[in-house]
């Protein structure tokens, strides 16, 4: 079974536009779970332009499924994760001010730093995932850091999908097989949508979790949040 983790950053972006608490990110997270999502993802950035540190603390006691925090492992982020202790942390190489995540780690180049960071989180009992491109070498290095999972960066898949689905998904299927062979779980995320998710899920083996935010919230503007989550879950059901 592949779990759906809903990234609620865009809910916080909408709230922050007015400076009040509407929509309420905590209430939306609870609704996502009530509608069937198996996890909630947040990506707090240093400028707090969407999810704030206060949101992370408010969400931790109310998220009853799986709480996933993703971000660049700066000292401040590491301290926040260790204080909150989510079920999962996803390490993403976002430079400060990045509009969105746009690349996976060069794990070889950052091996010592990532290994030390993974050790700190695992000592705290937090499952750790490393954000990578579908590259066999990087995945093998990720396994050597002691990480539990990798998250495959799926924007290249989404960009090519409409033109050539088979070519788009092939490197991800191979990457997932490689990850499985070296003992890593497999997550995926970035630009997955109702248009391309079912095909990805059908063709990528060993997929533990997808994290989806922007496309899901856009779809919810037309379909409503409950119906949107149902449709994403259907894409992951194999039916």
Coordinates of C-alpha atoms in Angstrom, one line a residue:
X1 CA 0.0 0.0 0.0
X2 CA 1.2 3.5 -0.9
X3 CA 0.3 6.2 1.7
X4 CA -0.8 9.7 0.8
X5 CA 0.7 12.5 2.8
X6 CA -0.9 15.9 2.2
X7 CA 1.5 18.8 2.2
X8 CA -0.4 21.7 3.8
X9 CA 2.1 24.5 3.0
X10 CA -0.3 26.1 0.5
X11 CA -3.0 26.3 3.2
X12 CA -0.6 28.4 5.3
X13 CA 0.3 30.5 2.3
X14 CA -3.4 31.4 1.9
X15 CA -3.7 32.1 5.6
X16 CA -0.7 34.3 5.7
X17 CA -2.0 36.5 2.8
X18 CA -4.5 38.1 5.2
X19 CA -2.5 37.9 8.5
X20 CA -5.3 36.2 10.3
X21 CA -6.1 32.5 11.0
X22 CA -8.3 31.7 8.1
X23 CA -7.9 29.0 6.8
X24 CA -6.8 27.3 10.0
X25 CA -3.9 25.0 9.1
X26 CA -4.5 22.8 12.2
X27 CA -8.2 22.3 11.3
X28 CA -7.3 21.6 7.7
X29 CA -4.8 19.0 8.7
X30 CA -7.4 17.3 10.9
X31 CA -9.9 17.4 8.0
X32 CA -7.3 15.8 5.6
X33 CA -6.9 12.9 8.0
X34 CA -10.7 12.6 8.5
X35 CA -11.0 12.4 4.7
X36 CA -8.6 9.6 4.5
X37 CA -5.0 11.0 4.1
X38 CA -2.5 8.8 5.9
X39 CA -0.1 11.6 6.7
X40 CA 0.5 15.3 6.9
X41 CA 3.6 17.0 5.5
X42 CA 5.0 20.5 6.4
X43 CA 8.1 22.2 5.0
X44 CA 8.9 25.1 7.3
X45 CA 11.3 27.6 5.7
X46 CA 13.5 30.2 7.5
X47 CA 11.4 33.1 6.2
X48 CA 8.1 31.4 7.4
X49 CA 6.4 32.5 4.2
X50 CA 4.0 29.6 4.7
X51 CA 4.3 27.1 7.5
X52 CA 5.6 28.8 10.7
X53 CA 7.5 27.3 13.6
X54 CA 4.4 27.9 15.7
X55 CA 2.4 25.8 13.3
X56 CA 4.7 22.9 13.7
X57 CA 4.3 22.9 17.4
X58 CA 0.5 23.3 17.1
X59 CA 0.2 20.4 14.6
X60 CA 2.4 17.9 16.4
X61 CA -0.1 16.9 19.1
X62 CA -3.1 16.8 16.8
X63 CA -1.8 14.9 13.8
X64 CA -2.9 11.3 14.5
X65 CA -1.6 9.6 11.3
X66 CA 2.0 10.4 10.3
X67 CA 3.7 13.7 10.7
X68 CA 6.4 14.4 8.1
X69 CA 8.7 17.4 8.3
X70 CA 10.8 18.3 5.3
X71 CA 13.4 20.9 4.9
X72 CA 17.0 21.9 4.6
X73 CA 18.9 20.6 7.7
X74 CA 20.2 23.9 9.0
X75 CA 20.9 24.0 12.7
X76 CA 17.6 25.7 13.3
X77 CA 15.7 23.1 11.4
X78 CA 17.5 20.2 13.1
X79 CA 16.7 21.7 16.5
X80 CA 13.0 22.1 15.6
X81 CA 12.8 18.5 14.4
X82 CA 14.4 17.2 17.5
X83 CA 12.1 19.2 19.7
X84 CA 8.9 18.1 17.9
X85 CA 9.9 14.5 17.0
X86 CA 7.8 13.8 13.9
X87 CA 7.4 10.3 12.7
X88 CA 9.5 11.2 9.6
X89 CA 11.9 13.9 8.6
X90 CA 12.8 14.4 4.9
X91 CA 16.2 16.2 4.2
X92 CA 15.9 18.5 1.3
X93 CA 18.8 20.6 -0.1
X94 CA 16.9 23.9 -0.4
X95 CA 19.0 27.0 -0.4
X96 CA 17.6 29.9 1.7
X97 CA 14.9 31.8 -0.3
X98 CA 14.2 28.9 -2.7
X99 CA 10.8 29.2 -4.3
X100 CA 10.3 25.4 -4.1
X101 CA 12.5 22.3 -4.0
X102 CA 14.2 21.9 -7.3
X103 CA 16.9 19.3 -7.0
X104 CA 17.9 16.2 -5.0
X105 CA 21.1 15.9 -2.9
X106 CA 24.5 15.2 -4.2
X107 CA 24.8 12.6 -1.4
X108 CA 28.4 11.7 -2.2
X109 CA 29.6 15.3 -1.9
X110 CA 27.6 15.8 1.3
X111 CA 28.1 12.4 2.7
X112 CA 29.7 13.2 6.0
X113 CA 27.2 15.9 6.8
X114 CA 24.2 13.8 5.9
X115 CA 25.5 10.8 7.8
X116 CA 25.9 12.8 10.9
X117 CA 22.5 14.4 10.5
X118 CA 20.8 11.0 9.9
X119 CA 22.5 9.6 13.0
X120 CA 21.1 12.5 15.2
X121 CA 17.6 11.9 14.0
X122 CA 17.7 8.1 14.2
X123 CA 19.0 8.4 17.8
X124 CA 15.9 10.3 18.5
X125 CA 13.7 7.6 16.9
X126 CA 12.8 9.6 13.8
X127 CA 12.6 7.9 10.5
X128 CA 14.8 9.7 8.1
X129 CA 14.5 10.2 4.3
X130 CA 16.9 11.8 1.9
X131 CA 15.5 13.8 -1.2
X132 CA 17.3 12.5 -4.3
X133 CA 17.0 12.4 -8.1
X134 CA 16.3 8.9 -9.6
X135 CA 20.0 8.2 -9.7
X136 CA 21.3 4.8 -8.7
X137 CA 24.6 6.1 -7.4
X138 CA 23.0 8.7 -5.2
X139 CA 20.6 6.2 -3.9
X140 CA 23.4 3.8 -3.0
X141 CA 25.2 6.6 -1.2
X142 CA 22.0 7.5 0.6
X143 CA 21.8 3.9 1.9
X144 CA 25.4 4.2 3.3
X145 CA 24.4 7.3 5.3
X146 CA 22.1 5.0 7.4
X147 CA 18.9 6.7 6.1
X148 CA 15.7 4.7 6.2
X149 CA 14.2 6.0 2.9
X150 CA 14.8 8.1 -0.1
X151 CA 12.2 10.5 -1.5
X152 CA 12.5 10.6 -5.3
X153 CA 12.2 14.1 -6.9
X154 CA 9.5 13.7 -9.4
X155 CA 9.3 17.0 -11.3
X156 CA 11.2 15.5 -14.3
X157 CA 8.6 12.7 -14.5
X158 CA 5.8 15.2 -14.4
X159 CA 7.4 17.4 -17.1
X160 CA 7.8 14.5 -19.5
X161 CA 4.7 12.5 -18.7
X162 CA 2.3 14.1 -21.2
X163 CA 4.8 13.5 -24.1
X164 CA 6.1 10.1 -23.2
X165 CA 4.8 8.4 -20.1
X166 CA 6.9 5.3 -20.4
X167 CA 10.1 7.2 -20.8
X168 CA 9.1 9.5 -18.0
X169 CA 8.6 6.7 -15.5
X170 CA 11.4 4.3 -16.4
X171 CA 14.2 5.9 -14.4
X172 CA 11.9 6.0 -11.3
X173 CA 11.0 2.4 -11.6
X174 CA 14.7 1.5 -11.8
X175 CA 15.6 3.9 -8.9
X176 CA 12.9 2.3 -6.7
X177 CA 14.2 -1.2 -7.5
X178 CA 17.7 0.0 -6.6
X179 CA 16.6 1.5 -3.3
X180 CA 14.7 -1.6 -2.4
X181 CA 17.8 -3.7 -3.1
X182 CA 19.9 -1.7 -0.7
X183 CA 17.3 -1.7 2.1
X184 CA 15.7 1.7 1.6
X185 CA 12.1 2.5 1.6
X186 CA 10.8 4.7 -1.2
X187 CA 8.8 8.0 -1.1
X188 CA 8.1 10.3 -4.0
X189 CA 7.0 13.9 -4.4
X190 CA 7.0 17.1 -6.5
X191 CA 4.4 17.9 -9.2
X192 CA 2.6 14.6 -8.8
X193 CA -1.1 15.2 -9.7
X194 CA -4.4 13.5 -10.6
X195 CA -3.2 13.5 -14.2
X196 CA 0.0 11.5 -13.6
X197 CA -0.2 9.8 -10.2
X198 CA -2.0 6.6 -11.1
X199 CA 0.5 5.8 -13.9
X200 CA 3.4 6.5 -11.6
X201 CA 2.0 4.3 -8.9
X202 CA 1.2 1.5 -11.3
X203 CA 4.7 1.5 -12.7
X204 CA 7.0 2.2 -9.7
X205 CA 7.4 -0.8 -7.4
X206 CA 8.0 -0.6 -3.6
X207 CA 6.5 2.9 -3.3
X208 CA 5.8 3.6 0.4
X209 CA 4.5 7.1 0.3
X210 CA 3.8 10.1 -1.9
X211 CA 3.8 13.7 -0.6
X212 CA 1.5 16.0 -2.5
X213 CA 0.6 19.6 -1.8
X214 CA 0.4 22.2 -4.6
X215 CA -1.5 20.1 -7.1
X216 CA -3.8 18.7 -4.5
X217 CA -4.8 22.1 -3.1
X218 CA -5.3 23.4 -6.6
X219 CA -7.6 20.5 -7.4
X220 CA -9.5 21.2 -4.1
X221 CA -10.5 24.6 -5.4
X222 CA -12.7 22.9 -8.0
X223 CA -13.5 19.5 -6.4
X224 CA -13.5 20.3 -2.7
X225 CA -10.9 18.9 -0.2
X226 CA -12.8 15.7 0.7
X227 CA -13.5 14.7 -2.9
X228 CA -9.9 15.6 -4.0
X229 CA -8.4 13.4 -1.3
X230 CA -10.7 10.6 -2.3
X231 CA -9.6 10.9 -5.9
X232 CA -5.9 10.9 -5.0
X233 CA -6.4 7.8 -2.8
X234 CA -8.1 6.2 -5.7
X235 CA -5.0 6.8 -7.9
X236 CA -3.0 4.9 -5.2
X237 CA -5.5 2.1 -4.8
X238 CA -4.7 0.3 -8.1
X239 CA -8.4 0.2 -9.0

